[in-house]
CSV table of C-alpha atoms in Angstrom, one decimal:
chain,number,residue,atom,x,y,z
K,1454,MET,CA,111.0,106.3,126.7
K,1455,GLN,CA,108.8,109.3,126.8
K,1456,THR,CA,108.9,109.7,130.5
K,1457,ALA,CA,112.8,109.6,130.2
K,1458,PHE,CA,113.0,112.5,127.8
K,1459,THR,CA,110.5,115.3,129.2
K,1460,GLU,CA,110.8,118.7,127.9
K,1461,CYS,CA,110.4,121.6,130.4
K,1462,THR,CA,108.5,124.7,129.7
K,1463,CYS,CA,111.9,126.4,128.3
K,1464,GLY,CA,111.5,124.1,125.2
K,1465,LYS,CA,115.3,123.6,124.9
K,1466,GLY,CA,115.5,119.8,124.6
K,1467,GLY,CA,114.3,116.6,126.4
K,1468,HIS,CA,115.8,116.5,129.9
K,1469,ILE,CA,117.4,113.1,130.4
K,1470,HIS,CA,116.4,111.3,133.5
K,1471,SER,CA,119.6,109.3,134.1
K,1472,GLU,CA,117.7,107.0,136.9
K,1473,LEU,CA,115.5,105.8,134.1
K,1474,LEU,CA,117.9,105.2,131.2
K,1475,ILE,CA,121.4,105.6,129.6
K,1476,ALA,CA,121.4,107.6,126.5
K,1477,GLU,CA,124.2,107.4,123.9
K,1478,ILE,CA,124.7,109.4,120.8
K,1479,LEU,CA,126.7,107.0,118.3
K,1480,ASP,CA,128.1,107.3,114.8
K,1481,GLU,CA,127.1,104.8,111.8
K,1482,TYR,CA,129.9,102.4,113.3
K,1483,GLY,CA,128.6,102.3,116.8
K,1484,ASN,CA,131.1,104.7,118.3
K,1485,PRO,CA,130.3,107.8,120.2
K,1486,VAL,CA,130.4,111.0,118.5
K,1487,GLN,CA,132.1,114.2,119.9
K,1488,ARG,CA,130.1,116.5,122.1
K,1489,GLY,CA,127.5,118.4,120.0
K,1490,GLU,CA,127.8,116.3,117.0
K,1491,ILE,CA,124.8,114.7,115.4
K,1492,GLY,CA,124.6,111.0,115.7
K,1493,GLU,CA,121.9,108.2,116.4
K,1494,LEU,CA,120.1,108.0,119.8
K,1495,VAL,CA,120.9,104.7,121.6
K,1496,ILE,CA,119.3,103.8,124.8
K,1497,THR,CA,119.5,101.3,127.6
K,1498,THR,CA,116.5,101.2,130.1
K,1499,LEU,CA,117.2,100.8,133.7
K,1500,GLY,CA,115.0,99.2,136.2
K,1501,VAL,CA,112.6,97.5,133.7
K,1502,GLU,CA,112.3,93.8,134.3
K,1503,ALA,CA,109.7,92.7,131.9
K,1504,MET,CA,111.4,93.8,128.7
K,1505,PRO,CA,114.6,95.8,129.2
K,1506,LEU,CA,116.2,97.5,126.3
K,1507,ILE,CA,119.9,97.1,126.1
K,1508,ARG,CA,121.7,99.4,123.6
K,1509,TYR,CA,118.4,99.9,121.7
K,1510,ARG,CA,118.9,101.8,118.4
K,1511,THR,CA,116.1,104.2,118.0
K,1512,ASN,CA,117.1,105.3,114.6
K,1513,ASP,CA,116.6,109.0,115.8
K,1514,LEU,CA,119.2,111.6,115.0
K,1515,CYS,CA,119.9,114.1,117.5
K,1516,TYR,CA,122.8,115.5,119.8
K,1517,ILE,CA,123.4,115.9,123.5
K,1518,ILE,CA,123.0,119.4,125.0
K,1519,GLU,CA,125.3,119.6,128.1
K,1520,GLU,CA,124.9,123.2,129.4
K,1521,PRO,CA,122.4,123.9,132.1
K,1522,CYS,CA,118.7,124.5,131.0
K,1523,GLY,CA,117.1,127.9,131.6
K,1524,CYS,CA,114.6,126.1,133.9
K,1525,GLY,CA,117.5,125.5,136.3
K,1526,ARG,CA,118.2,121.7,135.8
K,1527,ASN,CA,121.6,120.6,135.2
K,1528,CYS,CA,121.1,117.3,133.7
K,1529,GLN,CA,121.9,116.5,130.1
K,1530,ARG,CA,119.2,117.0,127.3
K,1531,ILE,CA,118.7,115.5,123.9
K,1532,SER,CA,118.1,118.1,121.1
K,1533,PRO,CA,114.8,118.0,119.3
K,1534,ILE,CA,115.0,115.0,116.7
K,1535,ILE,CA,116.7,116.2,113.5
K,1536,GLY,CA,115.6,113.3,111.4
K,1537,ARG,CA,115.6,109.5,111.1
K,1538,LYS,CA,118.7,107.6,110.1
K,1539,ALA,CA,116.9,105.9,107.2
K,1540,GLN,CA,115.7,109.5,106.0
K,1541,MET,CA,119.2,110.9,105.8
K,1542,ILE,CA,120.0,112.3,102.4
K,1543,LYS,CA,123.6,112.7,101.1
K,1544,PHE,CA,123.3,115.2,98.4
K,1545,LYS,CA,126.3,116.8,96.7
K,1546,GLY,CA,128.5,116.1,99.8
K,1547,THR,CA,125.9,117.6,102.4
K,1548,THR,CA,123.8,115.7,104.8
K,1549,LEU,CA,120.2,116.6,104.7
K,1550,TYR,CA,117.2,115.5,106.5
K,1551,PRO,CA,113.6,115.9,105.3
K,1552,PRO,CA,112.5,118.3,108.2
K,1553,MET,CA,115.2,120.7,107.3
K,1554,ILE,CA,113.8,120.9,103.7
K,1555,PHE,CA,110.4,121.1,104.9
K,1556,GLU,CA,111.2,124.0,107.3
K,1557,VAL,CA,112.9,126.0,104.4
K,1558,LEU,CA,110.1,125.4,102.1
K,1559,ASN,CA,107.4,126.2,104.6
K,1560,SER,CA,109.1,129.5,105.6
K,1561,ASN,CA,108.9,130.6,101.7
K,1562,GLU,CA,105.8,132.8,101.1
K,1563,ASP,CA,106.0,131.9,97.3
K,1564,VAL,CA,105.5,128.0,98.0
K,1565,LEU,CA,101.8,127.1,98.3
K,1566,ASP,CA,102.7,123.4,98.6
K,1567,TYR,CA,105.3,120.8,97.7
K,1568,VAL,CA,106.5,117.2,97.3
K,1569,ILE,CA,110.2,116.3,97.6
K,1570,GLU,CA,111.4,113.3,95.5
K,1571,VAL,CA,114.6,111.6,96.5
K,1572,ARG,CA,116.1,109.1,94.1
K,1573,SER,CA,119.4,107.4,93.2
K,1574,ASN,CA,121.3,108.4,90.2
K,1575,GLU,CA,123.6,106.5,88.0
K,1576,LEU,CA,126.6,107.1,90.3
K,1577,ASN,CA,124.4,105.7,93.1
K,1578,THR,CA,124.4,108.8,95.1
K,1579,ASP,CA,121.3,110.8,96.0
K,1580,ASP,CA,119.4,113.4,93.9
K,1581,ILE,CA,116.7,115.7,95.2
K,1582,ILE,CA,113.8,116.9,93.0
K,1583,ILE,CA,111.3,119.3,94.6
K,1584,TYR,CA,108.0,119.7,92.9
K,1585,LEU,CA,106.2,122.8,94.2
K,1586,ALA,CA,103.1,124.9,93.5
K,1587,SER,CA,103.3,128.6,93.4
K,1588,ASN,CA,101.1,131.5,92.2
K,1589,ASP,CA,104.1,132.5,90.1
K,1590,GLN,CA,105.2,129.9,87.7
K,1591,SER,CA,107.9,132.1,85.8
K,1592,GLU,CA,111.5,131.1,85.4
K,1593,GLU,CA,112.5,134.0,87.5
K,1594,ASN,CA,110.5,132.6,90.4
K,1595,ILE,CA,111.9,129.2,90.0
K,1596,ALA,CA,115.7,130.8,90.1
K,1597,LYS,CA,114.4,132.9,93.2
K,1598,ILE,CA,113.1,129.7,95.1
K,1599,SER,CA,116.2,127.7,94.0
K,1600,SER,CA,118.6,130.5,95.3
K,1601,PHE,CA,116.6,130.7,98.5
K,1602,LEU,CA,117.1,126.9,99.1
K,1603,HIS,CA,120.8,127.2,98.3
K,1604,ALA,CA,121.2,129.9,100.6
K,1605,ARG,CA,119.3,128.0,103.4
K,1606,LEU,CA,120.4,124.4,102.7
K,1607,ARG,CA,123.8,125.0,101.0
K,1608,VAL,CA,122.9,122.8,98.0
K,1609,ARG,CA,120.8,123.6,95.1
K,1610,PRO,CA,118.2,120.7,94.4
K,1611,GLN,CA,116.2,120.8,91.0
K,1612,VAL,CA,113.0,122.8,91.4
K,1613,PHE,CA,109.9,122.3,89.1
K,1614,ILE,CA,106.7,124.4,89.4
K,1615,ILE,CA,103.6,122.4,88.7
K,1616,ASP,CA,99.9,122.9,89.3
K,1617,LEU,CA,98.6,122.5,92.9
K,1618,ASP,CA,96.2,119.8,91.6
K,1619,GLU,CA,99.2,117.6,90.5
K,1620,ILE,CA,100.8,118.3,94.0
K,1621,LYS,CA,97.9,117.0,95.8
K,1622,LYS,CA,97.8,113.8,93.6
K,1623,MET,CA,101.5,113.3,94.3
K,1624,GLN,CA,101.0,113.7,98.0
K,1625,MET,CA,98.1,111.0,98.2
K,1626,ASN,CA,99.7,107.4,98.5
K,1627,GLU,CA,97.6,104.4,97.7
K,1628,VAL,CA,98.6,102.6,100.8
K,1629,SER,CA,98.1,105.3,103.2
K,1630,ARG,CA,95.6,108.0,103.8
K,1631,LYS,CA,98.1,110.4,105.2
K,1632,VAL,CA,99.5,113.2,103.1
K,1633,THR,CA,103.1,112.4,102.0
K,1634,LYS,CA,105.5,115.3,101.4
K,1635,ILE,CA,108.5,113.0,100.5
K,1636,ILE,CA,108.8,110.4,98.0
K,1637,ASP,CA,111.8,108.1,98.6
K,1638,LYS,CA,112.7,106.2,95.2
K,1639,ARG,CA,116.3,105.4,96.3
K,1640,ASN,CA,117.7,101.8,95.5
């Protein structure tokens, strides 16, 4: 699929080459979403004989951009991938994706490093706990970071400041050599 969604030098989304595939953005029930709404990218490849994909659910969440691109092309584009369907977090009536939280935390100069933990609560809804390292471990700094998150995400997850060494231990997974920034403990 990578040749079907090429991004130009403008960097405003992946151009859809309609001669290579059909791209649809669908809701959780398989229905097309309204223009500009976020949904799951579903593709059907064209001209592939060995192993065609028919309405292949990518699990990627994005939206279609219909206005002409700055490069002069008039074809539809897919937005940058907002998240994965399996990573979607419903928290206090707001839909969040880990990359959104990462972006907010990475833009805060008081945050040195972090781990996000998502778990199910007794009502079977999602709870978000953010463990972070900061040079300032005061209650005022926790309140400041919590307010910053609320302003950018419209929700206020629990925030705990812990030592950077503890963060590093949490990020190292036994089954992977990659650093883990999100721990999903949902049912």
